[in-house]
Short mmCIF file of N, CA and C in Angstrom, two decimals:
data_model
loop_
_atom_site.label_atom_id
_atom_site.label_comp_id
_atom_site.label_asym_id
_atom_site.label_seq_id
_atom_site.Cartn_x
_atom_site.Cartn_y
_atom_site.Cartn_z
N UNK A 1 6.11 -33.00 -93.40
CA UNK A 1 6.28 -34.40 -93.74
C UNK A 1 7.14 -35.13 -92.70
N UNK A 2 8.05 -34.71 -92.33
CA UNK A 2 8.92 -34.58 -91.09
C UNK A 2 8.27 -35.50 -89.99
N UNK A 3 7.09 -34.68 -89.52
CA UNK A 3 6.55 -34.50 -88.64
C UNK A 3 5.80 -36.01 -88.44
N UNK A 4 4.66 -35.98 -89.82
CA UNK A 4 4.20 -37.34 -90.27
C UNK A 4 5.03 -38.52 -89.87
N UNK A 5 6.29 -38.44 -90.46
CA UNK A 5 7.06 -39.71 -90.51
C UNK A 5 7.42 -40.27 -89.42
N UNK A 6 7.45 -39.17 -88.15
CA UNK A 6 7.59 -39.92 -86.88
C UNK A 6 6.95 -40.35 -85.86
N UNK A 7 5.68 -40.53 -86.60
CA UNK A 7 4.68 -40.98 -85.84
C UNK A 7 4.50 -42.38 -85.68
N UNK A 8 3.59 -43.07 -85.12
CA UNK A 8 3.42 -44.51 -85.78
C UNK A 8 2.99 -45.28 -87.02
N UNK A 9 4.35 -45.91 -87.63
CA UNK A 9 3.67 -47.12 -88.87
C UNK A 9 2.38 -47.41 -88.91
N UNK A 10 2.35 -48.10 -88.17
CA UNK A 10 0.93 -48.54 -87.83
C UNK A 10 -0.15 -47.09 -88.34
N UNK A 11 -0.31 -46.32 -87.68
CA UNK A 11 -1.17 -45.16 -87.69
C UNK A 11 -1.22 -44.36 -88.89
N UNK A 12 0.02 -44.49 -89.39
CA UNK A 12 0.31 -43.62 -90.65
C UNK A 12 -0.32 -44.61 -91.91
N UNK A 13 0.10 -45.97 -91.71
CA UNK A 13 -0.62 -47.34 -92.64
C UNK A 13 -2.01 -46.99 -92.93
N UNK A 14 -2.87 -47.03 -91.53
CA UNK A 14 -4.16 -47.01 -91.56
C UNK A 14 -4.87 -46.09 -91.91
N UNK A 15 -3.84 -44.72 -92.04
CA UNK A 15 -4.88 -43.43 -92.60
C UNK A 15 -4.48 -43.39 -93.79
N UNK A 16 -3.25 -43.88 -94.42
CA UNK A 16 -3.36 -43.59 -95.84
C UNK A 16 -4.57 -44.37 -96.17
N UNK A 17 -4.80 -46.00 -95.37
CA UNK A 17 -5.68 -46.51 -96.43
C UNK A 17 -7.11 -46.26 -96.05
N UNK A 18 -7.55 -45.65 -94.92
CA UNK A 18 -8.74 -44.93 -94.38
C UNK A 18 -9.32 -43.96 -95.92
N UNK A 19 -8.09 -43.17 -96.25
CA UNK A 19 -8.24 -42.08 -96.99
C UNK A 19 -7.90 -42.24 -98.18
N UNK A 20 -7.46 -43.02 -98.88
CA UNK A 20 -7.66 -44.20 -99.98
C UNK A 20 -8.41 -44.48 -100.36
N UNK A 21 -9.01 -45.49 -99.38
CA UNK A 21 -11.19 -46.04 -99.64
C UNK A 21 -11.64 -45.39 -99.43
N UNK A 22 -11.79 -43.79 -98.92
CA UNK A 22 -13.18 -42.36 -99.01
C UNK A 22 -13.06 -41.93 -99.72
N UNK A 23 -12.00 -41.79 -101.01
CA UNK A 23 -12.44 -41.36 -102.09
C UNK A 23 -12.94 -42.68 -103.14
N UNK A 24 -13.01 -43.29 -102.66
CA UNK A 24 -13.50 -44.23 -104.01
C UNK A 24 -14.89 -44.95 -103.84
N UNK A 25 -14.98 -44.45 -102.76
CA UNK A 25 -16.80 -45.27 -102.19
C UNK A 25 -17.65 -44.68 -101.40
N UNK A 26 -18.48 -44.94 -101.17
CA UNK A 26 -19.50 -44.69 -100.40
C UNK A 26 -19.99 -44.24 -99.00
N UNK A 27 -20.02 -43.24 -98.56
CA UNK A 27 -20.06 -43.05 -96.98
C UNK A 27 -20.01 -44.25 -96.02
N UNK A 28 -21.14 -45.10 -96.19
CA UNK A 28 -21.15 -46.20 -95.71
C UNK A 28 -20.58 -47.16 -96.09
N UNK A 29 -19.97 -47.62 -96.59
CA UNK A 29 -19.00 -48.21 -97.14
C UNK A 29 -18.06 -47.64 -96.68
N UNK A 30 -17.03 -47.01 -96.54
CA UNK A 30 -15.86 -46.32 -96.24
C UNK A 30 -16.20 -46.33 -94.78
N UNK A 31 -17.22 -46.20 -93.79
CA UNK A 31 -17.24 -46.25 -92.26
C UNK A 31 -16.95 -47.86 -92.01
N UNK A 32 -17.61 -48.78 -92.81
CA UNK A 32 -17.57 -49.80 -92.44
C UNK A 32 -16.10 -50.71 -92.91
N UNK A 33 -15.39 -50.00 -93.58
CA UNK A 33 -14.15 -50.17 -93.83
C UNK A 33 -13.21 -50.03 -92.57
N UNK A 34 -13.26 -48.63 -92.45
CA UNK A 34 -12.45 -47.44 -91.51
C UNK A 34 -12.55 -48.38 -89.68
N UNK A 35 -13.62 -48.87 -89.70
CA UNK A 35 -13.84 -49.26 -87.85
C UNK A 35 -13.10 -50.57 -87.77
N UNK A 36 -13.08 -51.22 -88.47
CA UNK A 36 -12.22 -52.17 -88.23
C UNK A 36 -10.74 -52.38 -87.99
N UNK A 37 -9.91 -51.10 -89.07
CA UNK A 37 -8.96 -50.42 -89.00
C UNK A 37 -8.55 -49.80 -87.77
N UNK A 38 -9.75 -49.16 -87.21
CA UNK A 38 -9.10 -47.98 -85.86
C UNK A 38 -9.40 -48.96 -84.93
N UNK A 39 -10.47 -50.08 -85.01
CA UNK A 39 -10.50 -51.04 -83.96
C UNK A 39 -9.00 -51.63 -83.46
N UNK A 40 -8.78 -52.26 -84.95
CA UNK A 40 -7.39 -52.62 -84.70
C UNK A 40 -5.96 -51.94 -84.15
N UNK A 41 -6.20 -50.61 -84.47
CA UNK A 41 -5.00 -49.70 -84.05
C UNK A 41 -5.22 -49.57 -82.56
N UNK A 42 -6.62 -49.17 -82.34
CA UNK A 42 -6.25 -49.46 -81.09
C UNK A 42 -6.03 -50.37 -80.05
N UNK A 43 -6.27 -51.53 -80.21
CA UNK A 43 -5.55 -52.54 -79.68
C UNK A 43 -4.08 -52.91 -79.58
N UNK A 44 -3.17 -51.86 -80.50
CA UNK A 44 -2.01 -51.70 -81.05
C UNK A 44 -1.20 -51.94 -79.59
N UNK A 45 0.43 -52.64 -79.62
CA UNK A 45 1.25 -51.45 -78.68
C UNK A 45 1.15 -50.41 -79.22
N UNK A 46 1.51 -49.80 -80.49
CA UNK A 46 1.98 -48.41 -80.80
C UNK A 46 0.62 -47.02 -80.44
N UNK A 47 -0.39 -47.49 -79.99
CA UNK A 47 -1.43 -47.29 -79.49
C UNK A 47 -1.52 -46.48 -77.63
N UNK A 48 -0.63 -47.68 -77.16
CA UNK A 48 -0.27 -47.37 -75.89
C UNK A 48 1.07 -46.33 -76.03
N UNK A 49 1.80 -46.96 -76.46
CA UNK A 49 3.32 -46.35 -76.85
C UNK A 49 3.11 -45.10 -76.65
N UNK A 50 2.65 -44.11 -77.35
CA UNK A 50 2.87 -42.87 -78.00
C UNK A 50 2.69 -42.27 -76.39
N UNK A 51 1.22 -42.39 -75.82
CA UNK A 51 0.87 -41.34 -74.85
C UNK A 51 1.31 -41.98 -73.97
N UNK A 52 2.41 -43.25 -73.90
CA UNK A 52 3.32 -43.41 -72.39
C UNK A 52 4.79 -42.51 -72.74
N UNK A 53 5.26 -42.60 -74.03
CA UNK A 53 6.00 -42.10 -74.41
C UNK A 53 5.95 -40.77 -74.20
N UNK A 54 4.91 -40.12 -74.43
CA UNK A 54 4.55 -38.41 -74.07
C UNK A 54 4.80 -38.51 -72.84
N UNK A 55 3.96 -39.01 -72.16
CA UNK A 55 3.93 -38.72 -70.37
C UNK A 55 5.20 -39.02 -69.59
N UNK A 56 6.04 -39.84 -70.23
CA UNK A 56 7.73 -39.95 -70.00
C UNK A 56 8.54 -38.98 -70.66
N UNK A 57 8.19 -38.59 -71.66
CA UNK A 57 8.71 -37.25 -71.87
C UNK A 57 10.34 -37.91 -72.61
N UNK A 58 9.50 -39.02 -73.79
CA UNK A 58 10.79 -39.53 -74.47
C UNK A 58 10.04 -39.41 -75.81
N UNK A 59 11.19 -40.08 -76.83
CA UNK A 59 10.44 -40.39 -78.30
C UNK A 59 9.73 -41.75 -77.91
N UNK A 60 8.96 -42.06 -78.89
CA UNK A 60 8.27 -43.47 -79.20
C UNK A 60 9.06 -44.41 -79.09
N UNK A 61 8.61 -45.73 -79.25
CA UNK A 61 9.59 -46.60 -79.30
C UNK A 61 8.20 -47.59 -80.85
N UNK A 62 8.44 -47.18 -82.02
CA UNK A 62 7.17 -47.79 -82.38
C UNK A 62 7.60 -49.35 -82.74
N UNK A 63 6.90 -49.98 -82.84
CA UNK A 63 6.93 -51.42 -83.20
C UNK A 63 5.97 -51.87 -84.51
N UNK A 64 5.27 -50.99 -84.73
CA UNK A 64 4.01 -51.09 -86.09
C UNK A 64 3.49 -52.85 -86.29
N UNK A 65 2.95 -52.76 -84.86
CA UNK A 65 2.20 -53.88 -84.15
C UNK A 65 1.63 -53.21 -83.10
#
């Protein structure tokens, strides 16, 4: 859980609710939910953040924007 929590807001937001709406609907329905979501994340800073943050060889800096 630890582990989870220090990831990005943002990222952690979007999969609870990714995985939220797949149990309650429809394959298609739940894809057409889900792309708009990861569209958006990735446009994120916290998107860029993480794997500049890796390759600097620091923690994140998240902004959950």
């Amino acid at each position: 859980a630890n582990v989870i929590m220090e990831g990005s807001p943002l990222a952690i937001r979007a999969i609870k609710q990714m995985a939220n709406d797949g149990l309650e609907t429809t394959l298609r329905t739940a894809y057409s939910t889900t792309f708009p979501l990861y569209r958006q994340f990735t446009q994120s800073h916290d998107f860029i953040e993480g794997p500049r943050a890796f390759s600097e060889k620091r923690k994140p800096i998240w902004k959950g924007v």
